[in-house]
Amino acid sequence: MIQTVFSAALPIGEQLVVKKNRADLVIVNTCAFIESAKKESIDSIIDLGWLKKNHTLRGIVDIYPALNPLGMSAAEHGVPLFDLDLDRTFPGNAKGNLNEALAAAIIADIKGANVCIDIHAPDAYLREVSQVRVEEEHEKRLLPLAKLLNTQYVWVHATSTAQHATLAHALNAVRTRCLVVEMGESMHITEDCGSWLTEGILRLIAELGGWSSSSISLPSPRIIRDSQVHTVSSGVPGVFLPRVEQGVSIRRGQTLGIVADPLSATVLEEVVAPTSGLLFSLRDHPVVYPGTLVARVLEGR
Amino acid sequence: MRRLTLFKMDIPYREPLRVTGLEFGVSHGTPTAAIVGSTRGDEVQQAFICANLVAGLKELEEGGALAEGSRILVIPCTNPLSLNVGSRFWPADGTDINRLFPGKADGETTELVAAGVFASLRGSAYGLQLCSFNQQGDFLPHVRVTRAGAVSEESLAIAGDFGLPCVVSRDPTPFDTGTLNYSWQSHGTNAFSLYSATTDRIDRTSAEQVVESVLRFLAARGILRTRVPRGSVSRQLDERELVDVRTMTGSGYLENNVVVGETVEKGQELGRVLDGLDAHVRERLVAPTSGRIFFCRTQALIQQRMVVYRIAPEA
């Protein structure tokens, strides 16, 4: 059943409408497309639609394909009207402007769910392995559920101040468990990732008693922490040319890429791995600034 | 006056980013007062105010009006990269530097900028930031104190020294934690956010009002020895006391009947929302209380559920 979560009239004959699809299943809210570029979640939603039609379900599942429909439609990261990142607006304010009221309506709609899965796009121009991100302060409550989502990794991380206004932080602050999933690349569909995640969501729902199934056997993720993830940034501006593929094993000192100056046609910097391990994230856009994150290396095997 | 490059970063395909500070008084120690203009690329009025403040301080310094041992640092623009291309946020990734303070010395690009700027501002006795709102609209010039640190109440007690019409206090929200104001307070600085009338266009009258208010504050704190004309007796109010007038049902063209600073009566029509296709009146925006227009939206198009006016109710 399609339901409206929030609507507001736009100036010239159009409504901004945020919709969700409600099925009779356990109380799980799948939030997708906070930014506009979460194509993996389309796959998940299609598969969950199949589940709704073909299985006996218990409880409620709400699927939100686009919390920022204007951004999705315009292929923009933020909310086009406001030039704001919606995921830096929570918990919002019901009496505030449209964007704040939208954020507050989303929180009000999801609050109280058993769990919310926020399918996130990776940062712009970064390709990521599949992972669930869990804030350290909520580790005890979230980790058992995070392990079920069929991602390769669960990253337990410290909370930065910039994350205080995210949907996940706002929901966890009101005791509604929220798991953040990142995988693939923003503005792209990675069908495999979508399929893996769908299986994981089904397992999580089954674990919560939401539908009848024999136990679903899926691999367990590796649990990682900040101290194991080494970031690699460019030190100079220029054009980054990777020399490795994301997701491969690398050794300490190995060249990950070069930063070149297009004007003088010289190599300005050789970007090397700070440790041996897995190439966890890799930049997928050539132009870099000093401080641009070009890779993350997960130490160990 | 000395011109200092406080932070420099090489930028792909462009000239380096240089954050310039104008220093007055002594050249050592943390600033007695630091004043920061634009952190975003559309804060034209905020940079303009700082540029005019620099001109005023230069004259005062040359006339011997700076108190002995004082150091004033003015940064008109922390983000010329965005201002020069008309982008509110960092052009390459859309991040907002004023959500990333105090920055990270080993962080990503805009965190490096925030850290580089904050290194010059940390420890200031008084921190003044010229701020903007994320919606187009005009403000009654005012000073805002966010209750974010142990020094907030002390800041509130002296905020009247600016002589602006209003002092507004407020509690922080989650998105405040990365602002310069918040970081300043975390480091013990008496921090103030100054709001001028406009953001992306120059309003000379309110610019002069804010420049004068800064000089008045510095004189009141003993940092300047000069006579500044008496300002307004500031009305202190909590942000929650402001009364909002919103579009409840209508959207379309906004027609304002009032301007910022105007006194209005309860029941007065403040503006109208006209239909986008046939211009019939879809909603009349009426003052729910008597008071003074504190904020007035100036966008031609208006959506439903938007705050159009904020009224400071009669005391």
Coordinates of C-alpha atoms in Angstrom, one line a residue:
Chain A
M1 CA 0.0 0.0 0.0
I2 CA 1.5 3.3 -1.1
Q3 CA 1.3 6.0 1.7
T4 CA 2.3 9.6 1.8
V5 CA 4.8 10.5 4.5
F6 CA 5.1 14.2 3.7
S7 CA 3.8 16.6 1.1
A8 CA 4.1 20.3 0.4
A9 CA 2.9 22.5 -2.5
L10 CA 5.6 23.8 -4.8
P11 CA 5.0 27.2 -6.4
I12 CA 3.8 26.3 -9.8
G13 CA 1.3 23.5 -9.8
E14 CA 3.3 20.6 -8.3
Q15 CA 3.5 18.8 -5.0
L16 CA 6.7 17.6 -3.3
V17 CA 5.6 14.2 -2.1
V18 CA 7.6 11.7 -0.1
K19 CA 6.0 8.2 -0.4
K20 CA 6.5 4.9 1.2
N21 CA 5.4 1.4 0.4
R22 CA 3.9 -0.4 3.4
A23 CA 3.7 -4.2 3.5
D24 CA 2.5 -6.4 6.3
L25 CA 5.7 -7.6 7.8
V26 CA 7.8 -7.0 10.9
I27 CA 8.4 -3.4 11.7
V28 CA 11.4 -2.5 9.6
N29 CA 11.9 0.8 7.9
T30 CA 14.1 0.7 4.9
C31 CA 15.2 4.3 4.2
A32 CA 16.9 4.9 1.0
F33 CA 18.0 7.8 -1.1
I34 CA 18.7 10.3 1.6
E35 CA 21.1 11.6 -1.0
S36 CA 20.0 11.2 -4.5
A37 CA 22.4 8.6 -5.6
K38 CA 21.6 5.3 -4.0
K39 CA 20.8 3.0 -6.8
E40 CA 21.6 -0.2 -4.9
S41 CA 18.5 0.3 -2.9
I42 CA 16.3 0.1 -6.0
D43 CA 17.4 -3.5 -6.4
S44 CA 16.6 -4.2 -2.8
I45 CA 13.2 -2.7 -3.1
I46 CA 12.3 -4.7 -6.2
D47 CA 13.3 -7.9 -4.4
L48 CA 11.4 -7.0 -1.2
G49 CA 8.4 -6.4 -3.4
W50 CA 8.7 -10.0 -4.5
L51 CA 8.8 -11.0 -0.9
K52 CA 5.6 -9.1 -0.1
K53 CA 3.8 -10.9 -2.9
N54 CA 4.9 -14.4 -2.3
H55 CA 5.3 -15.0 1.3
T56 CA 3.2 -15.0 4.4
L57 CA 4.5 -12.0 6.3
R58 CA 4.0 -10.8 9.9
G59 CA 4.3 -7.3 11.0
I60 CA 5.0 -4.2 9.0
V61 CA 7.8 -3.2 6.6
D62 CA 7.9 0.4 5.3
I63 CA 10.1 1.0 2.2
Y64 CA 11.1 4.6 1.4
P65 CA 12.7 4.7 -2.0
A66 CA 13.4 8.4 -2.0
L67 CA 13.4 10.7 1.0
N68 CA 14.7 13.4 -1.3
P69 CA 12.6 13.0 -4.4
L70 CA 13.6 16.4 -5.8
G71 CA 17.2 15.6 -5.5
M72 CA 16.8 12.2 -7.1
S73 CA 14.9 13.7 -10.0
A74 CA 17.5 16.3 -10.5
A75 CA 20.4 13.9 -9.9
E76 CA 21.6 16.3 -7.2
H77 CA 23.1 15.3 -3.9
G78 CA 21.3 17.9 -1.8
V79 CA 17.7 19.2 -1.7
P80 CA 17.6 21.4 -4.8
L81 CA 15.4 24.1 -3.3
F82 CA 17.6 24.7 -0.3
D83 CA 21.1 23.7 -1.4
L84 CA 21.2 21.6 1.7
D85 CA 22.2 18.0 2.5
L86 CA 19.1 16.5 3.9
D87 CA 21.2 14.1 5.9
R88 CA 22.7 17.0 7.8
T89 CA 19.2 18.3 8.8
F90 CA 17.9 15.7 11.3
P91 CA 16.1 15.6 13.6
G92 CA 14.4 18.5 11.9
N93 CA 11.7 20.8 13.2
A94 CA 8.0 20.3 12.5
K95 CA 7.5 24.0 12.8
G96 CA 10.5 25.0 10.7
N97 CA 10.8 25.5 7.0
L98 CA 9.9 22.8 4.5
N99 CA 13.2 21.0 4.6
E100 CA 13.2 21.0 8.4
A101 CA 9.5 19.9 8.5
L102 CA 10.4 17.1 6.0
A103 CA 13.2 15.9 8.3
A104 CA 10.9 16.0 11.3
A105 CA 8.1 14.1 9.4
I106 CA 10.6 11.4 8.4
I107 CA 11.8 10.9 12.0
A108 CA 8.2 10.9 13.3
D109 CA 7.3 8.2 10.7
I110 CA 10.2 5.9 11.5
K111 CA 10.6 6.5 15.3
G112 CA 9.5 3.4 17.2
A113 CA 10.4 0.9 14.5
N114 CA 12.4 -2.2 15.5
V115 CA 15.1 -1.2 13.1
C116 CA 15.8 1.1 10.3
I117 CA 18.2 0.4 7.5
D118 CA 19.5 3.5 5.8
I119 CA 21.0 2.5 2.5
H120 CA 23.5 5.2 1.9
A121 CA 25.5 6.3 -1.1
P122 CA 29.3 6.4 -0.6
D123 CA 30.8 9.8 -0.6
A124 CA 31.0 11.3 -4.0
Y125 CA 33.6 9.8 -6.3
L126 CA 34.5 7.0 -3.8
R127 CA 34.0 3.3 -4.5
E128 CA 33.4 1.2 -1.4
V129 CA 33.3 -2.4 -0.5
S130 CA 29.9 -3.5 1.1
Q131 CA 29.7 -2.5 4.7
V132 CA 27.5 -1.5 7.6
R133 CA 28.6 1.5 9.6
V134 CA 27.8 1.5 13.3
E135 CA 28.5 4.3 15.7
E136 CA 30.7 3.2 18.6
E137 CA 28.3 4.6 21.2
H138 CA 25.5 2.3 19.9
E139 CA 27.7 -0.7 19.2
K140 CA 26.0 -3.0 21.8
R141 CA 22.5 -2.5 20.4
L142 CA 23.4 -2.4 16.7
L143 CA 26.2 -4.9 16.1
P144 CA 24.1 -8.1 16.4
L145 CA 21.7 -6.8 13.7
A146 CA 24.4 -5.3 11.6
K147 CA 26.1 -8.7 11.3
L148 CA 22.9 -10.1 9.6
L149 CA 22.9 -7.8 6.6
N150 CA 25.2 -9.8 4.4
T151 CA 27.8 -7.2 3.9
Q152 CA 31.5 -8.0 3.7
Y153 CA 32.3 -5.7 6.7
V154 CA 30.8 -4.0 9.7
W155 CA 32.8 -0.8 10.5
V156 CA 32.4 0.3 14.1
H157 CA 33.4 3.9 14.1
A158 CA 33.7 7.0 16.3
T159 CA 31.1 9.7 15.7
S160 CA 32.3 13.0 14.2
T161 CA 30.5 16.2 15.0
A162 CA 29.5 16.4 11.3
Q163 CA 27.4 13.3 11.8
H164 CA 25.3 14.7 14.7
A165 CA 22.6 15.8 12.2
T166 CA 22.3 12.6 10.3
L167 CA 19.2 10.4 10.1
A168 CA 21.0 7.5 11.8
H169 CA 22.3 9.6 14.6
A170 CA 18.9 11.2 15.2
L171 CA 17.1 7.8 15.2
N172 CA 19.6 6.1 17.5
A173 CA 19.3 9.1 19.8
V174 CA 15.6 8.3 20.3
R175 CA 16.4 4.6 20.7
T176 CA 15.3 3.5 17.3
R177 CA 18.0 1.3 16.0
C178 CA 19.4 2.6 12.6
L179 CA 22.0 0.8 10.5
V180 CA 23.8 2.6 7.8
V181 CA 24.8 0.6 4.7
E182 CA 27.3 1.7 2.2
M183 CA 28.5 -0.1 -0.9
G184 CA 29.5 0.4 -4.5
E185 CA 29.7 3.8 -5.9
S186 CA 27.3 6.8 -5.8
M187 CA 25.4 7.5 -9.1
H188 CA 25.9 3.9 -10.1
I189 CA 24.0 0.7 -9.7
T190 CA 26.0 -2.3 -8.6
E191 CA 23.5 -5.1 -9.0
D192 CA 25.5 -7.7 -7.1
C193 CA 25.7 -5.4 -4.1
G194 CA 21.9 -4.9 -4.2
S195 CA 21.3 -8.6 -4.3
W196 CA 23.6 -9.3 -1.4
L197 CA 22.0 -6.7 0.7
T198 CA 18.5 -7.9 -0.2
E199 CA 19.4 -11.3 1.1
G200 CA 20.8 -9.7 4.2
I201 CA 17.6 -7.7 4.8
L202 CA 15.5 -10.8 4.4
R203 CA 17.7 -12.6 7.0
L204 CA 17.4 -9.7 9.4
I205 CA 13.6 -9.6 9.0
A206 CA 13.4 -13.4 9.5
E207 CA 15.6 -13.1 12.6
L208 CA 13.1 -10.5 14.0
G209 CA 10.3 -12.9 13.3
G210 CA 8.9 -11.0 10.4
W211 CA 8.4 -13.9 8.0
S212 CA 8.4 -17.6 8.1
S213 CA 11.6 -19.1 6.7
S214 CA 14.1 -21.8 7.4
S215 CA 17.3 -20.2 8.6
I216 CA 19.1 -18.3 5.9
S217 CA 22.8 -19.2 5.9
L218 CA 25.0 -16.3 4.8
P219 CA 28.6 -15.5 5.4
S220 CA 29.5 -13.5 8.5
P221 CA 31.1 -10.0 8.0
R222 CA 34.4 -9.0 9.4
I223 CA 34.1 -6.5 12.2
I224 CA 36.6 -3.7 11.8
R225 CA 37.4 -0.6 13.8
D226 CA 38.8 2.9 13.1
S227 CA 42.3 1.8 14.2
Q228 CA 42.4 -0.8 11.4
V229 CA 41.4 1.6 8.6
H230 CA 44.2 3.7 7.2
T231 CA 43.2 6.7 5.1
V232 CA 45.4 7.8 2.1
S233 CA 45.0 11.3 0.9
S234 CA 46.6 13.3 -1.9
G235 CA 49.1 15.8 -0.6
V236 CA 49.0 18.0 -3.8
P237 CA 46.5 19.2 -6.3
G238 CA 46.4 17.5 -9.7
V239 CA 45.0 14.5 -11.6
F240 CA 44.8 11.2 -9.8
L241 CA 45.5 8.1 -11.8
P242 CA 44.9 4.9 -9.9
R243 CA 47.3 2.0 -10.5
V244 CA 45.3 -0.7 -8.6
E245 CA 41.7 -1.9 -8.5
Q246 CA 39.4 -1.4 -5.6
G247 CA 38.9 -4.5 -3.4
V248 CA 42.3 -6.2 -4.1
S249 CA 44.9 -7.1 -1.6
I250 CA 47.9 -4.8 -1.5
R251 CA 51.2 -4.7 0.3
R252 CA 52.8 -1.9 2.3
G253 CA 54.6 0.6 0.1
Q254 CA 52.8 -0.5 -3.1
T255 CA 51.9 2.3 -5.5
L256 CA 48.2 2.9 -5.4
G257 CA 48.2 5.7 -7.9
I258 CA 49.9 8.9 -9.0
V259 CA 49.0 12.5 -8.9
A260 CA 50.1 14.3 -12.0
D261 CA 50.2 17.9 -13.1
P262 CA 48.5 18.2 -16.5
L263 CA 50.2 21.4 -17.4
S264 CA 53.8 20.3 -16.9
A265 CA 53.0 16.6 -17.5
T266 CA 55.0 15.6 -14.5
V267 CA 54.2 13.2 -11.7
L268 CA 53.8 15.3 -8.5
E269 CA 53.2 12.5 -6.1
E270 CA 53.2 8.8 -5.9
V271 CA 50.5 7.6 -3.6
V272 CA 51.6 4.5 -1.7
A273 CA 49.9 2.0 0.6
P274 CA 50.7 2.8 4.3
T275 CA 50.1 -0.8 5.3
S276 CA 49.4 -4.2 3.9
G277 CA 45.8 -5.3 3.6
L278 CA 42.7 -4.8 1.5
L279 CA 42.0 -1.7 -0.7
F280 CA 38.8 -0.8 1.0
S281 CA 37.9 2.4 -0.8
L282 CA 39.3 4.0 -3.9
R283 CA 38.6 7.4 -5.5
D284 CA 36.9 7.3 -8.9
H285 CA 37.4 10.9 -10.0
P286 CA 40.6 12.3 -11.4
V287 CA 40.7 15.8 -10.0
V288 CA 42.1 16.0 -6.5
Y289 CA 42.9 18.7 -3.9
P290 CA 45.4 18.5 -1.0
G291 CA 43.6 16.4 1.5
T292 CA 41.3 14.6 -1.0
L293 CA 40.7 11.1 0.2
V294 CA 41.9 8.8 -2.5
A295 CA 41.9 5.4 -0.8
R296 CA 41.3 3.5 2.5
V297 CA 43.4 0.5 3.3
L298 CA 42.1 -2.1 5.8
E299 CA 45.1 -3.6 7.5
G300 CA 45.6 -7.3 7.7
R301 CA 44.0 -10.1 5.8
Chain B
M1 CA 47.7 47.2 9.8
R2 CA 49.5 44.2 8.6
R3 CA 48.3 41.8 5.9
L4 CA 48.9 38.2 6.7
T5 CA 48.4 35.0 4.8
L6 CA 46.9 32.8 7.5
F7 CA 46.4 29.8 5.3
K8 CA 47.4 28.8 1.9
M9 CA 46.5 25.7 -0.2
D10 CA 47.3 24.8 -3.8
I11 CA 44.2 24.2 -5.8
P12 CA 43.9 22.2 -9.0
Y13 CA 43.6 24.3 -12.2
R14 CA 43.3 27.6 -10.1
E15 CA 45.5 30.0 -8.2
P16 CA 46.2 28.9 -4.6
L17 CA 43.6 29.5 -2.0
R18 CA 44.9 32.2 0.3
V19 CA 43.0 33.1 3.5
T20 CA 44.1 36.7 4.3
G21 CA 44.0 38.2 7.8
L22 CA 44.3 41.9 8.6
E23 CA 46.0 42.4 11.9
F24 CA 45.9 45.5 14.1
G25 CA 47.9 46.2 17.3
V26 CA 50.5 43.9 18.6
S27 CA 51.7 41.0 16.4
H28 CA 52.1 38.3 19.0
G29 CA 49.8 36.3 21.1
T30 CA 46.2 35.1 20.5
P31 CA 43.8 37.8 19.3
T32 CA 42.0 40.0 21.8
A33 CA 39.2 40.1 19.2
A34 CA 38.8 38.2 16.0
I35 CA 36.2 39.1 13.4
V36 CA 35.4 36.7 10.6
G37 CA 33.3 37.6 7.5
S38 CA 32.2 35.1 4.9
T39 CA 32.7 31.4 5.3
R40 CA 30.3 30.7 2.3
G41 CA 30.4 31.8 -1.3
D42 CA 27.2 33.8 -1.2
E43 CA 28.0 35.9 1.9
V44 CA 28.8 39.0 0.0
Q45 CA 27.4 41.4 2.6
Q46 CA 29.4 39.7 5.3
A47 CA 32.7 40.1 3.4
F48 CA 31.7 43.7 2.5
I49 CA 31.1 44.6 6.2
C50 CA 34.5 43.2 7.1
A51 CA 36.2 45.1 4.3
N52 CA 34.7 48.3 5.6
L53 CA 35.6 47.4 9.2
V54 CA 39.2 47.0 8.1
A55 CA 39.1 50.5 6.6
G56 CA 37.7 51.9 9.9
L57 CA 40.2 50.0 12.1
K58 CA 43.1 51.2 9.9
E59 CA 42.1 54.8 10.5
L60 CA 41.6 54.2 14.2
E61 CA 45.0 52.5 14.5
E62 CA 46.7 55.3 12.7
G63 CA 45.1 57.7 15.1
G64 CA 46.4 55.8 18.1
A65 CA 43.0 54.4 19.2
L66 CA 44.0 50.8 19.8
A67 CA 44.5 49.9 23.5
E68 CA 48.0 48.9 24.4
G69 CA 48.7 45.2 24.0
S70 CA 45.5 44.6 22.0
R71 CA 45.5 42.4 18.9
I72 CA 42.6 42.5 16.5
L73 CA 42.5 40.1 13.6
V74 CA 39.9 40.5 10.8
I75 CA 39.4 37.7 8.2
P76 CA 37.0 39.2 5.6
C77 CA 36.7 35.9 3.7
T78 CA 37.7 32.4 4.8
N79 CA 36.6 30.9 1.5
P80 CA 37.4 33.1 -1.5
L81 CA 37.4 30.0 -3.7
S82 CA 33.7 29.7 -3.4
L83 CA 33.0 33.5 -3.4
N84 CA 34.9 33.9 -6.6
V85 CA 32.7 31.4 -8.4
G86 CA 29.4 32.2 -6.7
S87 CA 29.0 28.8 -5.1
R88 CA 27.6 28.9 -1.5
F89 CA 29.6 25.8 -0.5
W90 CA 33.0 24.3 -1.4
P91 CA 32.8 24.0 -5.2
A92 CA 34.4 20.5 -5.6
D93 CA 32.4 18.6 -3.0
G94 CA 29.6 20.8 -1.7
T95 CA 30.9 20.8 1.9
D96 CA 30.2 23.7 4.2
I97 CA 33.3 24.9 6.0
N98 CA 31.1 26.4 8.7
R99 CA 30.0 22.8 9.6
L100 CA 33.5 21.5 9.9
F101 CA 35.2 23.6 12.6
P102 CA 37.5 23.1 14.4
G103 CA 38.7 21.2 11.4
K104 CA 41.3 18.4 11.2
A105 CA 45.0 18.9 10.4
D106 CA 45.0 15.4 8.8
G107 CA 41.5 15.6 7.5
E108 CA 40.0 16.1 4.1
T109 CA 40.3 19.2 2.1
T110 CA 37.7 21.5 3.7
E111 CA 38.6 20.1 7.1
L112 CA 42.2 21.2 6.4
V113 CA 40.9 24.7 5.5
A114 CA 38.8 24.9 8.7
A115 CA 41.8 23.7 10.8
G116 CA 44.1 26.2 9.1
V117 CA 41.7 29.1 9.7
F118 CA 40.9 28.0 13.3
A119 CA 44.6 27.8 14.2
S120 CA 44.7 31.6 13.9
L121 CA 41.4 32.1 15.8
R122 CA 41.8 29.7 18.7
G123 CA 42.1 31.4 22.0
S124 CA 40.6 34.7 21.0
A125 CA 39.1 36.5 23.9
Y126 CA 36.2 37.7 21.8
G127 CA 35.1 36.0 18.5
L128 CA 32.7 37.7 16.2
Q129 CA 31.3 35.9 13.1
L130 CA 29.2 37.6 10.4
C131 CA 26.6 34.9 9.6
S132 CA 23.9 34.2 7.1
F133 CA 20.7 32.2 7.0
N134 CA 20.2 29.4 4.5
Q135 CA 17.1 31.0 3.0
Q136 CA 16.9 34.2 1.1
G137 CA 15.5 36.9 3.3
D138 CA 16.2 40.0 5.2
F139 CA 17.0 40.2 8.9
L140 CA 16.7 42.9 11.5
P141 CA 20.4 43.4 12.3
H142 CA 21.0 41.5 15.5
V143 CA 23.5 39.6 17.6
R144 CA 22.9 36.0 18.4
V145 CA 24.4 34.0 21.2
T146 CA 24.2 30.2 21.1
R147 CA 24.3 28.6 24.5
A148 CA 27.0 26.2 23.6
G149 CA 29.6 26.6 26.3
A150 CA 30.5 27.7 29.8
V151 CA 31.0 31.3 28.6
S152 CA 27.6 31.6 27.0
E153 CA 25.9 33.4 29.8
E154 CA 28.8 35.8 30.1
S155 CA 28.6 36.5 26.4
L156 CA 24.9 37.1 26.7
A157 CA 25.5 39.6 29.5
I158 CA 27.8 41.7 27.3
A159 CA 26.0 41.3 24.0
G160 CA 24.1 44.5 24.5
D161 CA 27.4 46.3 24.0
F162 CA 27.0 46.0 20.3
G163 CA 24.0 48.3 20.5
L164 CA 22.0 46.4 17.9
P165 CA 18.2 46.4 18.1
C166 CA 18.1 42.7 19.3
V167 CA 20.1 40.2 21.2
V168 CA 18.8 36.7 20.5
S169 CA 19.8 33.7 22.6
R170 CA 19.2 30.2 21.4
D171 CA 20.0 26.6 22.3
P172 CA 22.2 24.7 19.9
T173 CA 20.8 22.1 17.5
P174 CA 22.8 19.0 16.2
F175 CA 24.0 20.9 13.1
D176 CA 25.5 23.7 15.2
T177 CA 28.3 21.5 16.5
G178 CA 30.6 22.1 13.5
T179 CA 30.2 25.9 13.4
L180 CA 32.9 28.4 14.1
N181 CA 30.8 29.9 16.9
Y182 CA 30.5 26.5 18.6
S183 CA 34.2 25.7 18.3
W184 CA 35.1 29.1 19.7
Q185 CA 32.9 28.6 22.7
S186 CA 34.4 25.1 23.2
H187 CA 37.8 26.8 23.5
G188 CA 36.6 29.5 26.0
T189 CA 36.0 32.4 23.5
N190 CA 33.1 34.7 24.1
A191 CA 31.5 34.1 20.7
F192 CA 28.9 36.2 18.9
S193 CA 27.1 35.7 15.6
L194 CA 26.2 39.0 13.9
Y195 CA 23.4 39.1 11.4
S196 CA 23.2 41.9 9.0
A197 CA 20.1 42.6 6.8
T198 CA 21.2 40.8 3.7
T199 CA 23.5 38.0 2.4
D200 CA 24.1 37.9 -1.3
R201 CA 23.5 41.6 -2.0
I202 CA 25.0 44.7 -0.4
D203 CA 22.9 46.8 1.8
R204 CA 25.1 49.7 2.7
T205 CA 22.8 51.0 5.5
S206 CA 22.8 47.8 7.5
A207 CA 26.5 47.2 6.7
E208 CA 27.4 50.6 8.3
Q209 CA 25.1 49.7 11.2
V210 CA 27.0 46.5 11.8
V211 CA 30.5 48.0 11.3
E212 CA 29.6 50.7 13.9
S213 CA 28.2 48.0 16.3
V214 CA 31.5 46.1 16.1
L215 CA 33.5 49.3 16.9
R216 CA 31.1 50.1 19.7
F217 CA 31.6 46.6 21.2
L218 CA 35.4 46.8 20.9
A219 CA 35.3 50.2 22.6
A220 CA 33.0 49.0 25.4
R221 CA 35.4 46.1 26.0
G222 CA 38.4 48.5 26.3
I223 CA 40.1 47.3 23.1
L224 CA 39.5 50.6 21.3
R225 CA 39.9 54.0 22.8
T226 CA 37.3 55.9 20.8
R227 CA 33.9 57.4 21.1
V228 CA 31.3 55.5 19.1
P229 CA 27.8 56.9 18.8
R230 CA 25.4 55.3 21.2
G231 CA 23.4 52.4 19.6
S232 CA 20.1 50.9 20.3
V233 CA 19.1 49.6 23.7
S234 CA 19.1 46.0 22.8
R235 CA 16.0 43.9 23.4
Q236 CA 17.0 40.5 24.7
L237 CA 14.8 37.6 23.6
D238 CA 15.0 33.9 23.3
E239 CA 14.7 32.6 19.8
R240 CA 11.6 30.6 20.9
E241 CA 9.8 33.9 21.6
L242 CA 9.9 34.9 17.9
V243 CA 6.5 34.3 16.3
D244 CA 6.6 32.7 12.9
V245 CA 4.2 33.3 10.1
R246 CA 4.2 30.4 7.6
T247 CA 2.5 29.5 4.4
M248 CA 0.0 26.9 5.7
T249 CA -1.8 26.0 2.5
G250 CA -0.6 28.3 -0.3
S251 CA 2.3 28.3 -2.7
G252 CA 3.1 30.5 -5.6
Y253 CA 4.3 34.1 -5.9
L254 CA 5.0 36.0 -2.7
E255 CA 3.8 39.5 -2.4
N256 CA 5.2 41.3 0.6
N257 CA 3.3 44.3 2.2
V258 CA 5.9 44.9 4.9
V259 CA 9.7 45.2 5.2
V260 CA 12.1 44.2 8.0
G261 CA 12.1 46.4 11.0
E262 CA 8.5 47.6 10.4
T263 CA 6.1 47.6 13.4
V264 CA 3.0 45.6 12.7
E265 CA -0.4 45.1 14.4
K266 CA -2.1 41.9 15.3
G267 CA -4.4 41.0 12.4
Q268 CA -2.5 43.1 9.8
E269 CA -2.0 41.5 6.4
L270 CA 1.7 41.1 6.0
G271 CA 1.7 39.6 2.5
R272 CA -0.2 37.4 0.1
V273 CA 0.6 34.2 -1.8
L274 CA -0.7 34.3 -5.4
D275 CA -1.4 31.3 -7.4
G276 CA 1.3 30.3 -9.8
L277 CA -0.9 30.0 -12.9
D278 CA -3.8 32.5 -12.5
A279 CA -2.5 34.8 -9.7
H280 CA -5.6 34.4 -7.5
V281 CA -4.9 34.9 -3.8
R282 CA -4.3 31.5 -2.4
E283 CA -3.3 32.6 1.1
R284 CA -3.3 35.9 3.1
L285 CA -0.4 36.0 5.6
V286 CA -1.7 37.8 8.7
A287 CA 0.2 38.9 11.8
P288 CA -0.8 36.7 14.8
T289 CA 0.6 39.2 17.2
S290 CA 1.7 42.8 17.3
G291 CA 5.5 43.4 17.1
R292 CA 8.4 44.2 14.8
I293 CA 9.2 42.3 11.6
F294 CA 12.4 40.4 12.5
F295 CA 12.8 38.4 9.4
C296 CA 11.1 38.7 6.0
R297 CA 11.5 36.3 3.1
T298 CA 12.5 38.0 -0.2
Q299 CA 12.2 35.1 -2.6
A300 CA 9.7 35.7 -5.4
L301 CA 8.5 32.1 -5.3
I302 CA 7.2 30.5 -2.1
Q303 CA 6.5 26.9 -1.2
Q304 CA 4.0 25.6 1.3
R305 CA 5.2 25.1 4.9
M306 CA 7.7 27.9 4.7
V307 CA 8.4 30.6 7.3
V308 CA 7.8 33.9 5.5
Y309 CA 8.0 36.3 8.5
R310 CA 9.3 36.2 12.0
I311 CA 7.9 38.7 14.4
A312 CA 9.6 39.9 17.6
P313 CA 6.5 40.4 19.7
E314 CA 5.9 43.5 21.7
A315 CA 7.7 43.4 25.0

